[in-house]
Coordinates of C-alpha atoms and ligand atoms in Angstrom, one line a residue:
M1 CA 107.3 93.1 147.6
S2 CA 103.5 93.5 148.9
A3 CA 100.7 92.9 146.0
T4 CA 100.2 96.4 146.0
D5 CA 103.6 97.2 145.4
R6 CA 104.1 94.7 142.7
A7 CA 100.6 96.2 141.0
R8 CA 102.0 99.2 141.2
H9 CA 106.0 98.7 139.2
L10 CA 104.5 96.2 136.1
D11 CA 106.3 94.9 133.7
V12 CA 104.2 96.0 131.2
V13 CA 100.5 97.5 130.9
V14 CA 98.8 97.1 128.4
V15 CA 95.2 99.3 127.1
G16 CA 92.5 97.5 125.9
A17 CA 91.1 94.5 125.8
G18 CA 89.9 92.8 121.7
F19 CA 91.8 90.7 119.8
G20 CA 95.1 92.8 120.2
G21 CA 95.4 92.8 123.9
L22 CA 93.5 89.9 124.7
Y23 CA 96.2 88.0 123.0
A24 CA 99.3 90.7 124.1
L25 CA 98.7 89.6 128.1
H26 CA 98.4 85.5 127.0
R27 CA 102.2 85.9 125.5
L28 CA 104.0 88.7 127.5
R29 CA 102.4 86.5 131.0
G30 CA 104.4 83.4 129.4
L31 CA 106.9 85.7 129.1
G32 CA 106.8 85.7 133.0
L33 CA 106.3 89.4 133.0
S34 CA 103.7 91.3 135.6
V35 CA 100.7 92.4 133.0
Q36 CA 97.4 94.6 133.9
V37 CA 95.1 95.5 130.9
Y38 CA 92.8 98.2 131.4
E39 CA 89.9 98.0 128.7
A40 CA 87.3 101.2 128.9
G41 CA 83.8 98.9 128.2
S42 CA 82.9 96.5 130.9
G43 CA 84.2 93.4 129.1
V44 CA 86.9 92.0 127.4
G45 CA 85.4 92.3 122.8
G46 CA 87.2 96.1 121.7
T47 CA 85.3 96.4 118.2
W48 CA 82.8 93.2 119.2
Y49 CA 82.4 94.2 122.5
W50 CA 81.3 98.4 121.0
N51 CA 79.5 97.6 117.7
R52 CA 76.6 96.1 118.4
Y53 CA 74.3 97.8 115.5
P54 CA 71.7 95.3 113.9
G55 CA 73.9 93.5 110.6
A56 CA 77.1 93.9 112.6
R57 CA 80.0 90.8 111.1
C58 CA 83.1 90.2 110.3
D59 CA 84.1 91.0 106.4
V60 CA 87.3 88.6 106.8
E61 CA 85.7 84.5 106.6
S62 CA 85.0 84.0 110.5
L63 CA 87.5 80.1 109.6
E64 CA 90.0 82.7 108.8
Y65 CA 88.6 85.8 111.4
S66 CA 89.9 84.6 114.1
Y67 CA 93.5 83.7 116.1
S68 CA 95.8 80.9 114.7
F69 CA 98.3 80.7 117.8
S70 CA 96.5 77.6 119.1
P71 CA 95.4 75.0 117.3
E72 CA 93.4 73.4 119.9
L73 CA 91.7 76.2 120.2
E74 CA 91.2 76.3 116.3
Q75 CA 89.4 72.5 116.7
E76 CA 87.1 73.7 119.0
W77 CA 86.2 76.5 118.5
A78 CA 83.1 76.0 115.2
W79 CA 81.7 78.8 113.7
S80 CA 78.1 79.1 112.8
E81 CA 78.8 81.4 109.3
R82 CA 80.8 82.1 106.4
Y83 CA 80.6 86.3 108.0
A84 CA 79.7 85.2 111.9
P85 CA 77.7 87.7 113.3
Q86 CA 78.4 90.3 116.0
P87 CA 77.3 88.4 119.1
E88 CA 79.2 85.4 117.8
I89 CA 82.7 86.9 117.2
L90 CA 82.1 88.4 121.1
G91 CA 81.3 85.3 122.2
Y92 CA 84.4 83.9 120.6
I93 CA 86.5 86.7 122.4
N94 CA 85.4 85.6 126.0
H95 CA 85.4 82.3 124.9
V96 CA 89.6 82.9 125.0
A97 CA 89.9 85.1 128.0
D98 CA 87.7 82.5 130.3
R99 CA 90.1 79.8 127.6
F100 CA 93.4 81.6 129.1
D101 CA 92.4 83.0 131.9
L102 CA 92.7 86.7 131.6
R103 CA 90.1 88.1 133.5
R104 CA 92.1 88.4 136.4
D105 CA 94.7 90.6 135.2
I106 CA 91.7 93.2 133.1
Q107 CA 90.7 96.4 135.0
F108 CA 87.7 96.5 132.7
D109 CA 85.2 100.2 133.1
T110 CA 88.6 101.7 133.1
R111 CA 90.3 104.1 130.4
V112 CA 93.3 105.2 130.7
T113 CA 94.1 109.2 130.7
A114 CA 97.7 109.6 130.6
A115 CA 100.6 107.3 130.2
A116 CA 104.2 109.6 131.2
F117 CA 107.5 108.2 130.7
D118 CA 110.1 109.7 133.6
E119 CA 113.6 109.3 132.3
T120 CA 115.3 108.9 135.2
A121 CA 113.5 106.1 136.5
G122 CA 113.5 104.6 132.6
R123 CA 109.6 104.3 132.9
W124 CA 106.6 104.8 132.0
R125 CA 103.8 106.5 134.5
V126 CA 100.2 105.5 133.8
T127 CA 96.6 107.5 134.9
T128 CA 93.1 106.7 134.7
D129 CA 90.1 107.9 135.5
R130 CA 89.1 106.2 138.2
G131 CA 92.6 107.3 139.4
D132 CA 94.8 104.1 138.7
D133 CA 98.9 105.8 138.8
V134 CA 101.7 103.2 137.7
S135 CA 104.6 102.5 137.1
A136 CA 105.8 99.6 134.1
R137 CA 108.9 99.6 132.2
F138 CA 106.9 99.0 129.0
C139 CA 103.7 100.1 127.5
V140 CA 101.7 97.7 125.0
M141 CA 98.9 100.4 123.2
A142 CA 96.4 98.0 122.4
T143 CA 93.6 101.2 121.4
G144 CA 92.5 99.9 118.1
C145 CA 92.8 101.9 115.0
L146 CA 88.8 101.7 114.9
S147 CA 87.9 102.6 118.3
A148 CA 87.6 106.0 118.6
V149 CA 83.5 106.9 117.2
T150 CA 82.8 109.9 115.8
T151 CA 79.8 111.6 115.2
P152 CA 79.4 114.8 113.5
D153 CA 79.1 118.8 114.6
I154 CA 75.5 119.2 113.2
E155 CA 74.0 121.8 114.9
G156 CA 71.0 121.4 116.6
L157 CA 71.2 117.2 117.2
S158 CA 70.8 118.1 121.6
S159 CA 67.7 119.0 120.7
F160 CA 66.0 116.2 118.7
R161 CA 63.4 115.0 120.5
G162 CA 63.9 111.0 119.7
N163 CA 66.8 108.8 120.0
W164 CA 70.1 109.3 119.0
Y165 CA 73.0 106.0 119.2
H166 CA 76.4 105.9 117.1
T167 CA 77.4 102.0 115.7
G168 CA 81.0 102.4 117.2
Q169 CA 79.1 102.3 120.7
W170 CA 75.3 100.8 120.9
P171 CA 73.6 100.2 123.2
H172 CA 73.5 96.3 124.5
G173 CA 70.2 96.1 125.2
G174 CA 69.7 96.7 121.3
V175 CA 67.0 99.2 120.0
D176 CA 63.4 98.1 118.7
F177 CA 62.5 100.6 115.1
S178 CA 59.2 98.2 114.9
G179 CA 56.5 101.5 113.8
Q180 CA 60.1 103.5 113.4
R181 CA 60.7 106.5 112.1
V182 CA 64.4 105.7 111.0
G183 CA 67.6 108.1 109.8
V184 CA 70.9 106.6 109.5
V185 CA 73.0 108.9 108.7
G186 CA 76.2 107.3 106.8
T187 CA 77.2 104.6 104.4
G188 CA 80.5 103.2 105.2
S189 CA 80.1 99.5 106.5
S190 CA 78.5 100.5 109.8
G191 CA 75.8 101.5 107.7
I192 CA 75.7 98.9 105.1
Q193 CA 75.8 95.8 107.1
S194 CA 73.0 98.6 109.3
I195 CA 70.7 98.7 106.7
P196 CA 69.0 96.5 105.3
V197 CA 68.5 95.3 109.1
I198 CA 66.5 98.3 110.3
A199 CA 64.4 99.0 107.2
R200 CA 62.6 95.3 107.9
Q201 CA 61.5 96.5 111.2
A202 CA 61.2 100.6 110.4
S203 CA 58.0 102.0 109.6
H204 CA 59.7 103.9 108.0
L205 CA 64.6 104.4 106.6
V206 CA 65.8 107.7 105.9
V207 CA 68.8 107.1 104.3
F208 CA 71.1 110.0 104.3
Q209 CA 74.2 109.9 101.7
R210 CA 77.1 112.7 101.3
T211 CA 79.1 109.7 98.9
P212 CA 77.7 106.5 97.3
N213 CA 80.5 103.5 98.2
F214 CA 81.2 100.9 96.3
S215 CA 79.5 97.5 97.8
L216 CA 80.1 93.6 97.1
P217 CA 77.6 91.0 98.1
A218 CA 78.9 88.6 101.3
R219 CA 76.9 85.7 99.9
N220 CA 77.3 85.0 103.9
E221 CA 76.0 81.1 104.3
P222 CA 75.3 78.7 106.9
L223 CA 79.7 76.4 107.7
T224 CA 78.5 72.5 107.0
P225 CA 80.0 70.7 109.4
D226 CA 81.7 69.8 106.1
T227 CA 83.4 72.4 105.4
Q228 CA 84.7 73.3 108.8
A229 CA 86.1 69.8 109.3
E230 CA 87.6 69.6 105.6
V231 CA 89.2 73.5 107.3
K232 CA 89.9 72.2 110.1
A233 CA 92.1 69.4 109.2
G234 CA 94.1 71.9 107.5
Y235 CA 94.4 75.1 109.3
R236 CA 98.2 75.1 110.1
A237 CA 98.4 75.7 106.2
L238 CA 95.7 77.4 105.3
R239 CA 97.5 80.0 108.0
D240 CA 100.5 80.1 106.0
K241 CA 99.4 80.6 103.5
A242 CA 97.2 83.5 105.0
R243 CA 100.8 84.6 105.8
S244 CA 102.3 84.8 102.6
S245 CA 99.7 86.6 101.1
F246 CA 99.1 90.7 101.0
S247 CA 96.6 90.5 102.9
A248 CA 97.4 88.2 105.7
I249 CA 94.0 86.2 103.7
A250 CA 94.9 83.0 101.7
V251 CA 93.9 83.8 98.6
A252 CA 95.9 83.0 95.9
A253 CA 98.0 85.8 94.2
P254 CA 96.5 87.4 90.9
T255 CA 99.5 87.7 87.8
E256 CA 97.1 89.2 85.1
L257 CA 96.5 93.2 84.1
A258 CA 93.0 93.0 83.8
L259 CA 93.5 95.5 80.0
E260 CA 95.2 91.8 79.4
V261 CA 92.5 89.8 79.0
D262 CA 89.7 90.8 76.6
P263 CA 86.5 92.7 77.2
A264 CA 84.0 89.2 77.2
E265 CA 86.8 87.2 79.8
R266 CA 86.7 89.5 82.2
R267 CA 83.1 90.2 82.9
R268 CA 83.6 87.0 83.4
R269 CA 85.6 87.2 86.0
Y270 CA 83.8 90.1 87.5
E271 CA 80.6 87.9 87.1
A272 CA 82.2 85.4 88.6
A273 CA 83.6 86.6 91.7
W274 CA 80.2 88.7 92.6
A275 CA 78.4 84.9 93.0
R276 CA 81.6 84.2 94.5
G277 CA 80.5 87.3 97.5
G278 CA 83.5 88.8 99.6
L279 CA 86.3 91.1 99.6
M280 CA 88.6 89.6 98.1
S281 CA 87.4 87.6 95.5
M282 CA 87.4 91.2 93.5
T283 CA 90.0 92.9 95.1
T284 CA 92.1 89.6 93.6
T285 CA 90.5 89.9 90.1
F286 CA 93.4 91.5 88.5
R287 CA 97.1 92.3 89.8
D288 CA 96.5 96.2 89.2
L289 CA 93.6 97.1 90.1
I290 CA 95.1 100.0 92.3
V291 CA 97.4 101.0 90.4
D292 CA 96.5 101.5 87.2
K293 CA 93.2 103.5 87.0
A294 CA 92.3 102.8 83.8
A295 CA 92.2 99.1 84.4
N296 CA 90.2 99.8 88.4
D297 CA 87.3 102.0 85.7
T298 CA 87.0 98.4 84.5
A299 CA 85.7 97.2 87.4
A300 CA 84.3 99.7 89.3
E301 CA 82.0 100.1 86.4
F302 CA 81.3 96.2 86.8
I303 CA 80.7 97.8 90.0
R304 CA 78.6 100.1 88.6
S305 CA 76.8 98.3 86.5
K306 CA 75.1 95.6 89.1
I307 CA 74.6 98.3 90.9
R308 CA 71.4 99.8 88.0
E309 CA 70.5 96.5 87.7
I310 CA 69.2 95.3 90.5
V311 CA 68.2 99.0 91.6
V312 CA 64.3 100.0 90.4
D313 CA 63.8 103.5 90.2
P314 CA 67.3 105.0 87.3
D315 CA 67.6 108.0 89.8
V316 CA 68.4 106.5 93.1
A317 CA 70.1 104.0 91.2
Q318 CA 72.3 107.5 90.3
A319 CA 72.3 108.4 93.7
L320 CA 73.9 105.6 94.4
T321 CA 76.3 104.6 91.7
P322 CA 80.0 105.7 93.5
T323 CA 82.2 107.3 91.0
D324 CA 84.0 110.3 93.0
H325 CA 86.8 107.7 93.5
P326 CA 89.1 105.0 92.6
F327 CA 86.9 100.9 93.7
A328 CA 88.9 99.8 96.5
T329 CA 90.7 103.2 97.1
K330 CA 88.0 103.2 100.7
R331 CA 87.4 99.5 102.0
P332 CA 84.9 97.8 100.1
C333 CA 81.5 97.7 101.8
L334 CA 80.7 94.1 102.5
D335 CA 76.5 93.5 101.7
T336 CA 73.6 91.8 102.2
G337 CA 70.7 93.1 100.6
Y338 CA 71.9 96.5 100.7
F339 CA 71.2 98.2 97.3
E340 CA 68.0 95.9 97.0
T341 CA 67.0 97.7 99.9
F342 CA 66.3 101.2 97.9
N343 CA 63.6 98.8 96.6
R344 CA 61.4 98.8 99.1
D345 CA 58.2 101.4 99.7
N346 CA 58.9 102.6 103.1
V347 CA 63.0 103.6 101.6
T348 CA 63.7 106.2 100.7
L349 CA 67.4 107.7 99.9
V350 CA 68.6 111.7 100.6
D351 CA 71.3 112.3 98.4
L352 CA 73.5 115.5 100.1
R353 CA 75.1 116.2 98.4
Q354 CA 72.3 117.9 95.6
T355 CA 70.4 118.4 99.3
P356 CA 72.6 118.6 102.4
I357 CA 72.1 118.7 106.7
T358 CA 71.5 122.2 107.7
E359 CA 70.5 121.1 110.9
I360 CA 69.3 118.8 113.7
V361 CA 65.2 119.8 114.4
P362 CA 63.5 118.4 117.6
A363 CA 61.6 116.9 114.7
G364 CA 64.0 115.4 113.2
I365 CA 66.8 116.3 110.4
R366 CA 66.4 119.2 107.6
T367 CA 68.1 119.6 105.1
T368 CA 69.2 122.5 102.7
E369 CA 65.0 120.6 100.7
R370 CA 62.5 120.3 103.8
V371 CA 62.4 118.4 107.4
H372 CA 62.7 114.7 107.6
E373 CA 60.5 113.9 110.9
L374 CA 62.2 110.8 112.3
D375 CA 62.2 109.0 115.8
T376 CA 65.1 107.6 116.2
I377 CA 68.6 109.0 114.6
V378 CA 72.2 106.0 114.1
F379 CA 75.0 108.5 113.0
A380 CA 76.9 105.2 110.9
T381 CA 79.5 107.6 111.0
G382 CA 82.9 106.4 111.2
F383 CA 86.3 106.6 113.5
D384 CA 89.1 109.1 114.4
A385 CA 90.6 105.6 112.8
M386 CA 94.3 105.1 113.6
T387 CA 95.8 108.2 115.3
G388 CA 92.1 108.8 117.5
P389 CA 92.1 105.7 119.5
L390 CA 96.4 107.2 120.4
L391 CA 95.7 111.0 120.3
R392 CA 92.8 111.0 122.8
I393 CA 95.7 109.8 125.3
D394 CA 98.1 112.2 126.5
I395 CA 101.1 110.5 125.6
R396 CA 104.5 111.6 126.8
G397 CA 107.7 110.8 125.4
R398 CA 111.2 112.0 126.4
G399 CA 111.6 115.5 127.2
D400 CA 108.2 115.2 128.5
R401 CA 107.4 115.9 124.5
P402 CA 102.7 115.0 123.7
L403 CA 102.5 112.5 121.0
S404 CA 99.7 114.8 119.7
D405 CA 102.9 117.7 119.1
K406 CA 104.8 114.3 117.9
W407 CA 102.4 113.6 115.1
S408 CA 101.2 116.5 114.8
A409 CA 101.5 117.2 110.8
G410 CA 100.4 113.1 111.0
P411 CA 102.3 109.7 112.0
R412 CA 105.6 109.2 112.0
T413 CA 106.2 105.5 113.3
Y414 CA 109.3 102.9 112.4
L415 CA 107.6 99.4 111.2
G416 CA 104.5 101.3 113.1
I417 CA 105.2 99.5 115.9
A418 CA 107.2 102.4 117.5
T419 CA 107.6 105.8 117.8
A420 CA 110.9 108.1 118.2
G421 CA 111.1 110.1 121.9
F422 CA 109.2 106.5 123.3
P423 CA 111.1 104.4 124.6
N424 CA 109.2 100.9 125.5
L425 CA 105.8 102.2 123.7
F426 CA 104.3 99.7 121.3
I427 CA 101.8 100.4 119.0
L428 CA 99.3 97.2 117.5
T429 CA 98.7 97.7 114.4
G430 CA 99.7 100.8 114.3
P431 CA 100.2 103.6 111.6
G432 CA 102.9 102.7 108.3
S433 CA 101.9 98.5 109.7
P434 CA 99.9 97.0 106.9
S435 CA 96.8 96.7 109.9
V436 CA 93.4 97.8 108.2
L437 CA 94.3 96.7 105.1
S438 CA 95.1 92.8 106.0
N439 CA 93.3 90.3 108.2
M440 CA 93.5 92.4 111.5
V441 CA 93.5 89.7 113.4
M442 CA 96.5 88.1 111.8
A443 CA 98.5 91.6 112.0
I444 CA 97.9 91.9 115.6
E445 CA 99.3 88.3 116.3
Q446 CA 102.3 89.3 114.8
H447 CA 102.6 92.4 116.1
V448 CA 102.3 90.6 119.6
D449 CA 104.8 88.3 118.9
W450 CA 107.9 89.7 117.6
I451 CA 107.1 93.0 121.0
A452 CA 107.4 89.1 122.4
D453 CA 110.2 88.1 121.1
C454 CA 111.7 91.9 121.7
L455 CA 110.9 91.5 125.1
S456 CA 113.1 88.2 125.3
Y457 CA 115.4 89.6 124.0
L458 CA 116.0 92.8 126.0
G459 CA 115.4 90.1 129.4
A460 CA 118.4 87.9 128.0
N461 CA 121.0 90.7 126.4
G462 CA 120.5 93.0 129.8
L463 CA 119.0 95.8 129.0
G464 CA 116.3 98.0 130.1
T465 CA 115.2 100.8 126.8
I466 CA 114.4 100.4 123.3
E467 CA 113.3 103.6 121.2
A468 CA 112.9 103.7 117.6
T469 CA 116.1 105.9 116.0
V470 CA 115.2 108.9 114.2
E471 CA 117.2 108.3 111.5
A472 CA 115.4 104.4 110.9
E473 CA 112.0 106.6 111.2
D474 CA 112.1 109.5 108.5
A475 CA 113.5 106.2 106.4
W476 CA 110.0 104.6 107.1
V477 CA 107.8 107.6 106.7
D478 CA 109.5 108.0 103.0
H479 CA 109.0 104.1 102.1
V480 CA 105.4 103.9 104.0
N481 CA 104.5 106.5 101.4
Q482 CA 105.7 106.8 98.4
L483 CA 104.5 103.0 98.2
A484 CA 101.1 104.9 98.6
S485 CA 102.2 107.2 96.5
A486 CA 102.2 104.6 93.8
T487 CA 98.9 103.3 94.3
L488 CA 95.2 105.1 93.5
F489 CA 95.1 105.1 98.1
P490 CA 96.3 109.1 97.5
R491 CA 93.0 109.7 95.3
A492 CA 89.7 109.0 97.9
N493 CA 88.3 111.0 100.8
S494 CA 88.7 107.8 102.9
W495 CA 89.3 107.1 106.8
Y496 CA 93.0 106.0 105.6
M497 CA 94.3 109.4 104.8
G498 CA 92.7 111.8 107.7
A499 CA 89.6 112.9 105.2
N500 CA 86.7 112.1 107.3
V501 CA 88.0 113.6 110.0
P502 CA 87.7 118.5 110.0
G503 CA 91.5 119.2 110.8
K504 CA 93.2 115.6 110.9
P505 CA 95.9 116.3 108.2
R506 CA 96.2 114.3 104.9
V507 CA 98.0 110.8 105.0
F508 CA 97.9 107.4 104.5
L509 CA 97.6 105.8 107.4
P510 CA 98.5 102.1 106.9
Y511 CA 101.7 100.5 104.6
V512 CA 100.3 99.1 101.6
G513 CA 103.7 96.4 101.0
G514 CA 101.0 93.7 102.0
F515 CA 101.4 91.6 104.8
P516 CA 104.6 88.9 103.2
Q517 CA 107.1 92.0 102.7
Y518 CA 106.4 93.7 105.5
R519 CA 106.6 91.0 107.5
S520 CA 110.0 90.0 106.5
T521 CA 111.3 93.3 107.4
C522 CA 110.1 93.2 111.1
D523 CA 112.0 89.6 111.4
D524 CA 115.4 91.0 109.6
V525 CA 114.9 94.2 112.0
A526 CA 115.1 91.4 114.9
A527 CA 117.6 88.9 113.6
D528 CA 120.2 92.6 113.2
G529 CA 120.1 93.0 116.2
Y530 CA 116.5 95.3 116.1
R531 CA 118.7 97.6 113.7
G532 CA 117.2 100.8 113.6
F533 CA 116.4 101.3 117.6
G534 CA 118.3 102.4 120.0
L535 CA 118.6 99.9 123.5
T536 CA 120.3 100.7 126.7
A537 CA 121.4 98.6 129.2
D538 CA 119.2 97.9 132.2
P539 CA 121.1 99.2 135.1
A540 CA 118.9 97.0 137.7
A541 CA 120.2 93.9 135.3
E542 CA 123.6 91.5 136.5
P543 CA 126.4 92.0 135.2
A544 CA 126.6 88.8 133.3
Ligands
FAD1 P1 89.5 97.0 119.5 O1 88.9 95.6 119.2 O2 89.1 98.9 118.5 O3 89.8 97.0 121.2 C1 90.9 98.0 121.4 C2 89.7 98.6 122.6 O4 91.3 99.5 123.7 C3 88.2 98.6 123.0 O5 88.1 97.8 123.5 C4 88.8 100.0 123.6 O6 87.2 100.7 125.1 C5 90.3 99.9 123.8 N1 90.6 101.2 124.4 C6 91.3 102.4 123.7 N2 91.3 103.3 124.6 C7 91.5 103.1 125.5 C8 92.0 103.7 126.4 N3 92.6 105.3 126.7 N4 91.7 103.1 127.4 C9 91.0 102.3 127.5 N5 90.6 101.4 126.3 C10 90.7 101.8 125.9 N6 88.6 93.1 111.3 C11 89.2 92.4 109.6 O7 90.5 91.8 109.8 N7 88.2 92.1 110.0 C12 87.0 91.9 110.0 O8 86.4 91.1 109.1 C13 86.3 93.3 110.4 N8 85.2 93.7 111.0 C14 85.2 95.0 111.6 C15 83.9 95.3 111.6 C16 83.8 96.7 113.0 C17 82.5 97.0 113.1 C18 84.3 97.5 112.3 C19 84.2 98.3 113.3 C20 86.8 96.8 112.3 C21 86.4 95.5 111.9 N9 87.8 95.5 112.0 C22 87.4 93.7 110.9 C23 88.5 96.1 112.1 C24 88.8 95.5 114.2 O9 88.9 96.9 114.5 C25 89.9 94.6 113.7 O10 89.8 93.1 114.0 C26 90.2 94.2 116.1 O11 88.6 93.5 115.8 C27 90.6 95.1 116.0 O12 91.6 94.1 118.0 P2 92.2 95.2 118.7 O13 91.8 94.9 120.2 O14 93.1 95.9 117.7 O15 90.6 96.2 118.9
NAP2 P1 83.1 105.1 106.9 O1 83.7 103.8 106.5 O2 84.2 106.2 108.1 O3 81.9 106.0 107.1 C1 80.6 106.4 107.5 C2 80.7 106.8 107.0 O4 79.4 108.6 107.2 C3 80.6 108.2 105.1 O5 79.3 107.2 104.5 C4 81.0 109.3 105.5 O6 80.4 109.9 104.3 C5 79.2 109.5 106.3 N1 79.6 110.4 107.3 C6 80.9 111.3 107.9 N2 80.2 112.3 108.2 C7 79.4 112.4 107.9 C8 78.0 113.9 108.0 N3 78.6 115.0 108.8 N4 77.4 113.8 107.2 C9 76.8 112.8 106.6 N5 77.7 111.6 106.7 C10 79.0 111.1 107.5 O7 82.5 104.5 108.9 P2 81.6 102.7 109.4 O8 81.2 102.3 107.8 O9 82.2 102.9 110.6 O10 83.4 101.2 108.8 C11 84.8 101.8 109.8 C12 85.8 100.7 109.2 O11 84.7 99.8 110.0 C13 85.2 100.4 107.6 O12 85.9 101.2 107.0 C14 86.1 98.8 108.2 O13 87.7 98.6 108.5 C15 85.5 99.1 109.8 N6 83.8 98.2 109.6 C16 84.1 96.6 109.2 C17 82.4 96.7 108.7 C18 82.5 94.4 107.8 O14 82.3 94.4 107.3 N7 82.9 94.1 109.0 C19 81.4 97.0 109.1 C20 81.3 98.5 109.6 C21 82.7 98.9 110.3 P3 81.5 110.5 103.4 O15 82.2 108.6 102.6 O16 81.8 111.5 103.0 O17 82.6 110.4 104.8

């Protein structure tokens, strides 16, 4: 077989070269499989390639938000801060690509436009916007949960005289805001990270806020050599602890209920969590914060009191105070000086609940109150999360059925990794898996390892296809929904619920039963001969 034929008849196509696609390439290539990765961007990194906005950094601590599969890699890489900034994370991912010689199987600047399962051949036909047309036995969608940006459809945007940017597609050369009047639309994690940094550079910043958000202090700081040495000496134990923790982040599980302790003690605990900073400090203070509204109210009210303490103007503080959703039912943001930024003379908050945007005009953004004149607009308006990147590809399974048709009322998966009617298609950190509710790098590694074991099993047993059964999928979807409905999550209009995209079905997307429970279910399914999957023989396999 010529090199070209080999390229056209692959074992695996992987779509995406972020944390997920790179590890999939490394593991699957290690099984002796031919793997081709297609990546729409010009480089590796995924999230960290695209999201170059000022202030971008991780919100899971770097020593944990990193691959665990290679102890050597863990030891040789040094993180500079508790939460590494975007350029450093991108540098790390590039280092990984070089260290494991990954680039030679990645085709950049190439967007996969369609993937169709050929039932006769038992293979996927994958096509790209660059004219590639390849056949592969397996397809791994490493397209990311937060890679399909959403820019609001506001009338008049094309008439705007200045420049506009989306945080998730930031220009590589950066943007100099000096002397500019800047408008930021959106106050989720991306807005909350970028607003303090832009405010320090711009002549004037107008923040257009639709929904106030809960944000916690990051308390970012340099990582001292001593701290790093200490973590590195015990890295295996730390990773094991993370794997057995609810969010795949190494923290002790809370045992107490919020209303079990007296108000003074509760406040003391919240104060300590606020002082420590970080996502987990506050969310793991008590074990019932996400299931009991009265418990949640205590944490929410504490954060509201902090906003009132920090923000000098009481009207601005009021406008910044979240009241419409329980704490942590949207992903809490981590900030460095976010609320303090509204005490600056050059920052104005526009409360879109009072004065909605009506249109964009050449000079800026018009609300029902007035035109805010701007030189630059930054849309920190988020993503069509979890399903968006998949549904932007024309994926067709058995009977030429489009995935968009199958998922028209919301995604249906088995274990968040496979979907019935689409044999040999694997979704990394897909809907119905812990995914965005966990340390994503660990969730990615768990999925890739499971897929690698699965492909080894198929090979060792002369099997050609693996496909989720409808029964297993229905039971899994019910289970995922039941878990979610026992929490407060459905009470928020969040991207977890698909509520940020007009017309998107309202379904709670991730699995909320926790990483350890999920991992052990996946392991049991595999140990049980891939229970809930249909397996067929590979006609090309040698008879045993
Ligand atoms: P991605 O990194 O999104 O990579 C997917 C890649 O697929 C992209 O490069 C995209 O171009 C490519 N792609 C998509 N569709 C196609 C196509 N059709 N053809 C070709 N290529 C395609 N998670 C955490 O756990 N902790 C954090 O601190 C954290 N911080 C975050 C900060 C930001 C700003 C954002 C947006 C997300 C953050 N996340 C965080 C979530 C983050 O997305 C994951 O942690 C992780 O980077 C996802 O890796 P991935 O490889 O699955 O997906
Ligand atoms: P997001 O959380 O979805 O926030 C989008 C913001 O834009 C919201 O405030 C939303 O308001 C607003 N918005 C959307 N459409 C609008 C419109 N038409 N008019 C006015 N406002 C509008 O998106 P994100 O901030 O990019 O974050 C997405 C996720 O990425 C995060 O939850 C997190 O998981 C990850 N992330 C992490 C970090 C980090 O700290 N490491 C940083 C960035 C992103 P509503 O709330 O009213 O919809």
